[in-house]
Amino acid sequence: MAANSSDQPISDQPVLEELDRAECLKLVAGGSVGRVAFDDGEGPTVIPVNYAVDGDTVIFRTSVTGRLNRSLMTAVVGGEVRAAFEVDRFDEADHAGWSVLVRGGAHPLSDEEKARVTPVDPWPGGDRDAWFRLTAMDVSGRRLHRP
Amino acid sequence: MAANSSDQPISDQPVLEELDRAECLKLVAGGSVGRVAFDDGEGPTVIPVNYAVDGDTVIFRTSVTGRLNRSLMTAVVGGEVRAAFEVDRFDEADHAGWSVLVRGGAHPLSDEEKARVTPVDPWPGGDRDAWFRLTAMDVSGRRLHRP
């Protein structure tokens, strides 16, 4: 992707580029681990989850008895909880990478909805029967690269 | 930590292990990109940052005119803003990895404090003169691996 030309000072200047919504959603669709942020009543918290993209929404699964579901269910007001979902990829060697942030409301899925959405494969296995859908109200992203 | 259910081949069962505070802080100290989550007035948001560990605190830098600093400064009440800081590493091929979450209060650093703390090298370069310190009130982490 990015050309290596570290012997020229000017090319060492990193470029921070805003990504448009379409590119952001494409990058999110290519990943499998993201991070859900929400307020669990004791301030902001962040939990990694496996996910799948379903149209303009993000589906993620967690354990019914786990802390994510307990916290999210506690935080749900009027059927949904405000949440942010972040996916990124960084290259430590090149000091480059990208990140996408999806903000919106998350709501728990009914069994009927679960059967209709893109399935999610949770790495930890076991009971992951609490499914959520985050609707992308706001999508933003940035890429850091060397020209 | 987690019990294996006996009806599946034991080597296929992923193990989700809670990490103690010392191990969490050690993992965080070995990284260079983390994610700060806070409420910017429109709900939770997540922003990747370069950081350094300074004792039991996390130091991160951002642009004075950037959205992170503007949001954090707006959110600061009584000198600090509630924030969460997340670092993780996942292996897509092995479906394994770890994550650490540091929760606490973040406050902007004075010029005098900046001179005393562990320096942070921000990949994007440029003006990154807004420094914050997150004090680790609560530290938790988990590792997902195959036994």
XYZ file of C-alpha atoms in Angstrom:
294
model
C 0.000 0.000 0.000
C 2.151 2.848 1.305
C 5.493 3.318 -0.379
C 8.571 3.107 1.802
C 10.896 6.028 1.252
C 12.248 6.787 4.687
C 15.485 8.254 3.338
C 13.708 11.385 2.163
C 12.822 13.701 5.011
C 9.705 15.113 3.359
C 8.166 11.693 2.898
C 8.510 11.121 6.643
C 5.679 13.542 7.238
C 2.662 11.535 8.313
C -0.664 12.355 6.733
C -3.867 12.125 8.736
C -6.745 11.686 6.316
C -10.472 11.759 7.072
C -12.358 8.782 5.625
C -15.837 9.027 4.172
C -18.748 6.968 5.426
C -18.589 4.404 2.624
C -14.914 3.714 3.198
C -15.456 3.516 6.962
C -18.212 0.927 6.613
C -16.093 -1.070 4.178
C -13.211 -1.158 6.670
C -15.540 -2.196 9.488
C -17.022 -4.948 7.331
C -13.549 -6.413 6.868
C -12.858 -6.912 10.567
C -14.003 -9.305 13.262
C -13.075 -7.680 16.598
C -14.303 -4.254 17.637
C -14.763 -2.369 20.880
C -18.072 -1.278 22.316
C -18.039 1.780 24.573
C -20.956 2.795 26.765
C -21.699 4.155 30.209
C -22.381 1.341 32.660
C -23.450 3.692 35.437
C -19.919 4.103 36.748
C -18.659 6.058 33.761
C -17.445 5.068 30.307
C -16.320 1.510 29.731
C -14.917 -0.333 26.713
C -15.334 -4.030 25.933
C -13.944 -5.942 22.926
C -16.511 -7.997 21.017
C -16.781 -10.100 17.911
C -19.185 -8.577 15.448
C -20.694 -8.693 12.004
C -21.967 -5.920 9.757
C -25.628 -6.130 8.791
C -26.502 -3.385 6.354
C -25.766 -0.094 8.094
C -25.751 -1.706 11.521
C -23.268 -3.639 13.627
C -24.350 -6.884 15.306
C -22.453 -8.135 18.314
C -22.977 -10.989 20.735
C -22.171 -11.525 24.342
C -22.966 -13.838 27.220
C -26.381 -13.330 28.829
C -24.772 -13.619 32.260
C -21.598 -11.689 31.403
C -20.731 -8.152 32.450
C -21.312 -6.671 29.001
C -24.891 -7.866 28.787
C -25.641 -7.019 32.425
C -24.217 -3.545 31.962
C -25.913 -2.956 28.638
C -29.268 -4.184 29.895
C -28.951 -1.919 32.928
C -28.048 0.995 30.694
C -30.875 0.411 28.212
C -33.377 3.226 28.482
C -36.379 3.319 26.204
C -35.247 0.190 24.411
C -31.719 1.232 23.543
C -28.440 2.426 25.015
C -26.142 5.037 23.535
C -22.979 3.357 22.442
C -19.884 3.789 20.330
C -18.230 1.032 18.377
C -14.602 1.317 17.341
C -12.513 -0.763 14.933
C -8.919 -0.033 14.049
C -5.730 -1.502 12.692
C -2.302 -0.108 13.451
C 1.155 -1.019 12.280
C 3.647 -0.506 15.101
C 6.627 -0.639 12.737
C 5.310 1.910 10.241
C 3.483 4.095 12.781
C 0.531 3.946 10.425
C -3.017 2.653 10.484
C -6.674 3.543 10.480
C -9.606 3.736 12.868
C -13.350 3.935 12.409
C -15.901 5.046 14.970
C -19.598 4.216 14.735
C -21.899 6.043 17.157
C -25.531 5.369 17.735
C -27.993 3.400 19.804
C -27.692 -0.292 20.646
C -30.681 -2.472 21.353
C -30.994 -6.130 22.319
C -32.294 -8.460 19.606
C -35.331 -10.679 19.991
C -35.014 -14.346 19.034
C -36.929 -13.557 15.872
C -34.473 -10.816 14.921
C -31.479 -13.052 15.723
C -32.636 -15.530 13.098
C -32.709 -12.816 10.434
C -29.416 -10.967 10.938
C -25.879 -11.728 9.760
C -24.568 -14.341 12.189
C -21.673 -13.500 14.516
C -19.025 -16.042 15.460
C -17.801 -15.237 18.978
C -14.215 -16.414 19.588
C -14.733 -17.259 23.256
C -17.443 -19.758 22.338
C -19.886 -20.895 24.990
C -23.221 -19.273 25.635
C -23.298 -15.957 23.790
C -27.033 -15.624 23.499
C -27.330 -11.896 24.092
C -27.287 -10.185 20.707
C -27.230 -6.439 20.137
C -27.640 -4.237 17.126
C -25.917 -0.875 16.971
C -27.478 1.464 14.458
C -24.903 3.726 12.820
C -26.175 7.257 13.378
C -22.734 8.779 12.963
C -19.753 7.200 11.211
C -16.271 8.707 11.083
C -12.783 7.458 10.456
C -9.234 8.459 9.900
C -6.187 6.954 8.252
C -2.627 7.784 9.219
C -0.083 7.052 6.540
C 3.171 8.180 4.966
C 2.759 9.696 1.512
C -9.740 -20.124 35.571
C -12.740 -20.908 33.403
C -13.969 -24.468 33.571
C -13.998 -26.516 30.406
C -17.233 -28.232 29.600
C -16.451 -31.899 29.158
C -18.524 -32.681 26.073
C -16.077 -31.104 23.612
C -12.446 -31.872 22.768
C -10.552 -30.058 25.496
C -7.951 -28.587 23.157
C -10.644 -26.787 21.164
C -12.110 -25.062 24.179
C -11.016 -21.463 24.441
C -10.181 -20.279 27.942
C -11.099 -16.791 29.062
C -8.842 -15.885 31.943
C -9.072 -12.837 34.205
C -5.754 -10.982 34.568
C -4.603 -9.396 37.804
C -3.709 -5.735 38.088
C 0.052 -6.275 37.905
C -0.226 -8.282 34.690
C -2.639 -5.747 33.202
C -0.287 -2.841 33.865
C 2.622 -4.814 32.440
C 0.676 -5.466 29.222
C -0.318 -1.815 28.948
C 3.303 -0.738 29.484
C 4.347 -2.828 26.484
C 2.039 -1.090 24.003
C 2.003 2.239 22.218
C -1.557 2.702 20.907
C -4.613 2.659 23.153
C -8.163 3.938 23.001
C -9.621 6.621 25.211
C -13.372 6.497 25.820
C -15.334 9.340 27.364
C -18.622 11.154 27.026
C -18.247 14.212 24.816
C -21.753 15.463 25.547
C -23.293 13.475 22.702
C -22.732 10.087 24.280
C -19.755 7.784 24.512
C -16.917 8.222 22.066
C -13.646 6.369 21.488
C -10.421 7.845 20.129
C -7.115 6.040 19.517
C -4.069 7.731 21.064
C -0.388 7.121 21.546
C 0.459 6.836 25.206
C 3.090 6.066 27.798
C 2.783 4.541 31.251
C 3.964 6.706 34.123
C 3.782 4.790 37.385
C 0.152 3.781 37.860
C -1.079 6.358 35.366
C -1.398 6.593 31.601
C -0.142 9.699 29.798
C -1.530 10.537 26.393
C -1.101 13.476 24.043
C -3.326 15.119 21.512
C -3.580 18.276 19.472
C -4.720 21.370 21.362
C -7.045 22.225 18.489
C -8.148 18.647 17.771
C -11.481 17.069 18.599
C -10.098 14.943 21.425
C -8.751 17.901 23.356
C -11.794 20.064 22.634
C -14.097 17.290 23.775
C -12.057 16.409 26.834
C -11.722 20.036 27.890
C -15.467 20.493 27.499
C -16.092 17.344 29.497
C -13.669 18.234 32.288
C -15.616 18.946 35.460
C -13.798 19.783 38.659
C -10.428 19.351 36.994
C -10.939 15.917 35.506
C -13.117 13.872 33.177
C -14.194 10.278 33.714
C -12.544 8.148 31.108
C -11.675 4.601 30.184
C -8.516 3.559 28.440
C -8.340 0.278 26.549
C -5.399 -1.622 25.095
C -5.653 -4.988 23.414
C -3.972 -7.367 21.028
C -5.824 -10.005 19.065
C -4.698 -12.733 16.720
C -7.250 -13.206 13.942
C -5.816 -16.571 12.927
C -5.785 -18.098 16.412
C -8.917 -16.360 17.683
C -6.891 -15.464 20.748
C -5.670 -12.325 22.459
C -5.943 -10.098 25.492
C -7.453 -6.790 26.502
C -6.914 -4.453 29.419
C -9.234 -1.714 30.604
C -8.128 1.156 32.824
C -10.885 3.312 34.284
C -10.457 6.525 36.185
C -10.251 10.270 35.852
C -8.223 12.125 33.227
C -6.883 15.615 33.781
C -4.899 17.941 31.537
C -1.229 18.408 32.440
C 0.388 21.752 33.156
C 3.648 22.605 31.381
C 5.466 21.884 34.617
C 3.919 18.416 34.834
C 4.679 17.706 31.161
C 8.365 18.169 31.840
C 8.296 15.568 34.608
C 6.293 12.685 33.105
C 7.319 9.850 30.797
C 7.370 11.400 27.304
C 4.860 10.246 24.686
C 5.779 9.965 21.008
C 2.638 10.666 18.955
C 2.726 8.962 15.561
C 0.832 11.706 13.726
C 3.522 14.235 14.669
C 2.730 17.922 14.491
C 1.440 19.960 17.400
C 0.343 17.539 20.131
C 0.681 19.903 23.048
C -2.375 18.825 25.021
C -1.242 16.186 27.499
C -3.536 14.214 29.764
C -2.952 11.897 32.666
C -5.430 9.098 33.388
C -5.211 7.817 36.925
C -5.931 4.091 37.145
C -8.711 3.763 39.694
C -9.845 0.431 38.323
C -7.787 -1.965 36.199
C -9.110 -5.179 34.699
C -8.115 -7.466 31.886
C -8.801 -10.753 30.219
C -6.867 -13.160 28.069
C -8.471 -15.539 25.600
C -6.322 -18.506 24.679
C -6.348 -22.196 23.793
C -4.963 -24.418 26.523
